[in-house]
Amino acid sequence: MKQPMVVSLKGGASGAEALIYMKTGAGDPHKVLIAYSLIYMLPLSAKIPFNWRDLTPVSSSRSTSSCCGTTPRCPTRT
């Protein structure tokens, strides 16, 4: 790289801080978010004003499978 890079780790609130930080920098080509499923689930569970469609994907570094489980007493149905 011909220019220095500053890495800013936005820890806190299970990633909510990073999502809000990215949202406030809309249009800044120098910000990169490396995330996992938090961009889908965190806005729903924490009710933060963020939509994953606001981001522009540039690469997929890996693919994983996920599995959710619950107890038989849970009223959730699929």
Short mmCIF file of N, CA, C and O in Angstrom, two decimals, residues 8-25 31-35 38-39 42-43 46 48-50:
data_model
loop_
_atom_site.label_atom_id
_atom_site.label_comp_id
_atom_site.label_asym_id
_atom_site.label_seq_id
_atom_site.Cartn_x
_atom_site.Cartn_y
_atom_site.Cartn_z
N SER A 8 -9.37 0.62 13.12
CA SER A 8 -10.17 1.06 14.26
C SER A 8 -11.13 -0.06 14.63
O SER A 8 -12.07 -0.34 13.89
N LEU A 9 -10.88 -0.71 15.75
CA LEU A 9 -11.75 -1.78 16.22
C LEU A 9 -12.88 -1.17 17.03
O LEU A 9 -12.64 -0.55 18.05
N LYS A 10 -14.08 -1.32 16.55
CA LYS A 10 -15.23 -0.73 17.22
C LYS A 10 -15.94 -1.80 18.04
O LYS A 10 -16.91 -2.40 17.61
N GLY A 11 -15.44 -2.07 19.19
CA GLY A 11 -16.05 -3.05 20.07
C GLY A 11 -17.13 -2.40 20.91
O GLY A 11 -17.11 -1.20 21.16
N GLY A 12 -18.07 -3.17 21.33
CA GLY A 12 -19.11 -2.66 22.20
C GLY A 12 -20.49 -2.95 21.66
O GLY A 12 -20.72 -2.88 20.46
N ALA A 13 -21.38 -3.30 22.52
CA ALA A 13 -22.78 -3.57 22.19
C ALA A 13 -22.89 -4.67 21.15
O ALA A 13 -23.74 -4.62 20.27
N SER A 14 -22.03 -5.66 21.21
CA SER A 14 -22.04 -6.82 20.31
C SER A 14 -21.94 -6.45 18.84
O SER A 14 -22.45 -7.14 17.98
N GLY A 15 -21.30 -5.35 18.54
CA GLY A 15 -21.12 -4.94 17.15
C GLY A 15 -21.99 -3.76 16.74
O GLY A 15 -21.84 -3.22 15.65
N ALA A 16 -22.93 -3.36 17.59
CA ALA A 16 -23.81 -2.23 17.27
C ALA A 16 -23.02 -0.95 17.04
O ALA A 16 -23.34 -0.16 16.15
N GLU A 17 -21.98 -0.75 17.81
CA GLU A 17 -21.14 0.45 17.64
C GLU A 17 -20.54 0.49 16.24
O GLU A 17 -20.50 1.52 15.60
N ALA A 18 -20.08 -0.65 15.77
CA ALA A 18 -19.48 -0.71 14.43
C ALA A 18 -20.52 -0.44 13.35
O ALA A 18 -20.25 0.25 12.37
N LEU A 19 -21.72 -0.99 13.51
CA LEU A 19 -22.77 -0.77 12.52
C LEU A 19 -23.16 0.70 12.44
O LEU A 19 -23.33 1.25 11.35
N ILE A 20 -23.32 1.33 13.58
CA ILE A 20 -23.67 2.75 13.61
C ILE A 20 -22.54 3.58 13.02
O ILE A 20 -22.75 4.53 12.28
N TYR A 21 -21.30 3.23 13.33
CA TYR A 21 -20.14 3.92 12.78
C TYR A 21 -20.13 3.84 11.25
O TYR A 21 -19.88 4.82 10.56
N MET A 22 -20.45 2.67 10.72
CA MET A 22 -20.49 2.51 9.27
C MET A 22 -21.64 3.32 8.67
O MET A 22 -21.48 3.93 7.62
N LYS A 23 -22.76 3.35 9.34
CA LYS A 23 -23.90 4.09 8.82
C LYS A 23 -23.62 5.59 8.77
O LYS A 23 -24.03 6.26 7.83
N THR A 24 -22.91 6.10 9.77
CA THR A 24 -22.62 7.53 9.78
C THR A 24 -21.58 7.91 8.74
O THR A 24 -21.43 9.07 8.43
N GLY A 25 -20.87 6.94 8.19
CA GLY A 25 -19.85 7.22 7.18
C GLY A 25 -20.30 6.83 5.79
O GLY A 25 -19.48 6.43 4.96
N LYS A 31 -13.83 3.21 4.49
CA LYS A 31 -14.32 2.44 5.63
C LYS A 31 -14.69 1.04 5.16
O LYS A 31 -15.38 0.87 4.15
N VAL A 32 -14.25 0.05 5.90
CA VAL A 32 -14.54 -1.35 5.58
C VAL A 32 -15.05 -2.03 6.84
O VAL A 32 -14.48 -1.87 7.91
N LEU A 33 -16.12 -2.78 6.70
CA LEU A 33 -16.67 -3.54 7.81
C LEU A 33 -16.46 -5.01 7.54
O LEU A 33 -16.84 -5.51 6.48
N ILE A 34 -15.82 -5.68 8.45
CA ILE A 34 -15.67 -7.13 8.38
C ILE A 34 -16.61 -7.69 9.44
O ILE A 34 -16.41 -7.46 10.63
N ALA A 35 -17.65 -8.37 8.99
CA ALA A 35 -18.68 -8.81 9.92
C ALA A 35 -19.17 -10.20 9.56
O ALA A 35 -18.86 -10.73 8.51
N LEU A 38 -23.95 -10.75 12.37
CA LEU A 38 -24.45 -9.64 13.18
C LEU A 38 -25.15 -8.59 12.33
O LEU A 38 -26.05 -7.92 12.81
N ILE A 39 -24.76 -8.43 11.08
CA ILE A 39 -25.41 -7.40 10.27
C ILE A 39 -26.86 -7.73 9.96
O ILE A 39 -27.63 -6.86 9.58
N LEU A 42 -28.42 -8.44 14.59
CA LEU A 42 -28.31 -7.41 15.61
C LEU A 42 -29.33 -6.29 15.45
O LEU A 42 -29.94 -5.87 16.43
N PRO A 43 -29.57 -5.79 14.25
CA PRO A 43 -30.61 -4.74 14.13
C PRO A 43 -31.99 -5.20 14.59
O PRO A 43 -32.77 -4.41 15.10
N ALA A 46 -31.48 -5.77 18.77
CA ALA A 46 -31.14 -4.57 19.53
C ALA A 46 -31.95 -3.36 19.09
O ALA A 46 -31.82 -2.29 19.66
N ILE A 48 -31.64 -1.38 16.50
CA ILE A 48 -30.85 -0.23 16.07
C ILE A 48 -31.26 0.12 14.63
O ILE A 48 -31.65 -0.75 13.86
N PRO A 49 -31.19 1.39 14.26
CA PRO A 49 -31.62 1.82 12.93
C PRO A 49 -30.58 1.49 11.86
O PRO A 49 -29.83 2.35 11.41
N PHE A 50 -30.54 0.24 11.47
CA PHE A 50 -29.54 -0.20 10.49
C PHE A 50 -30.15 -1.27 9.61
O PHE A 50 -30.88 -2.13 10.07
#
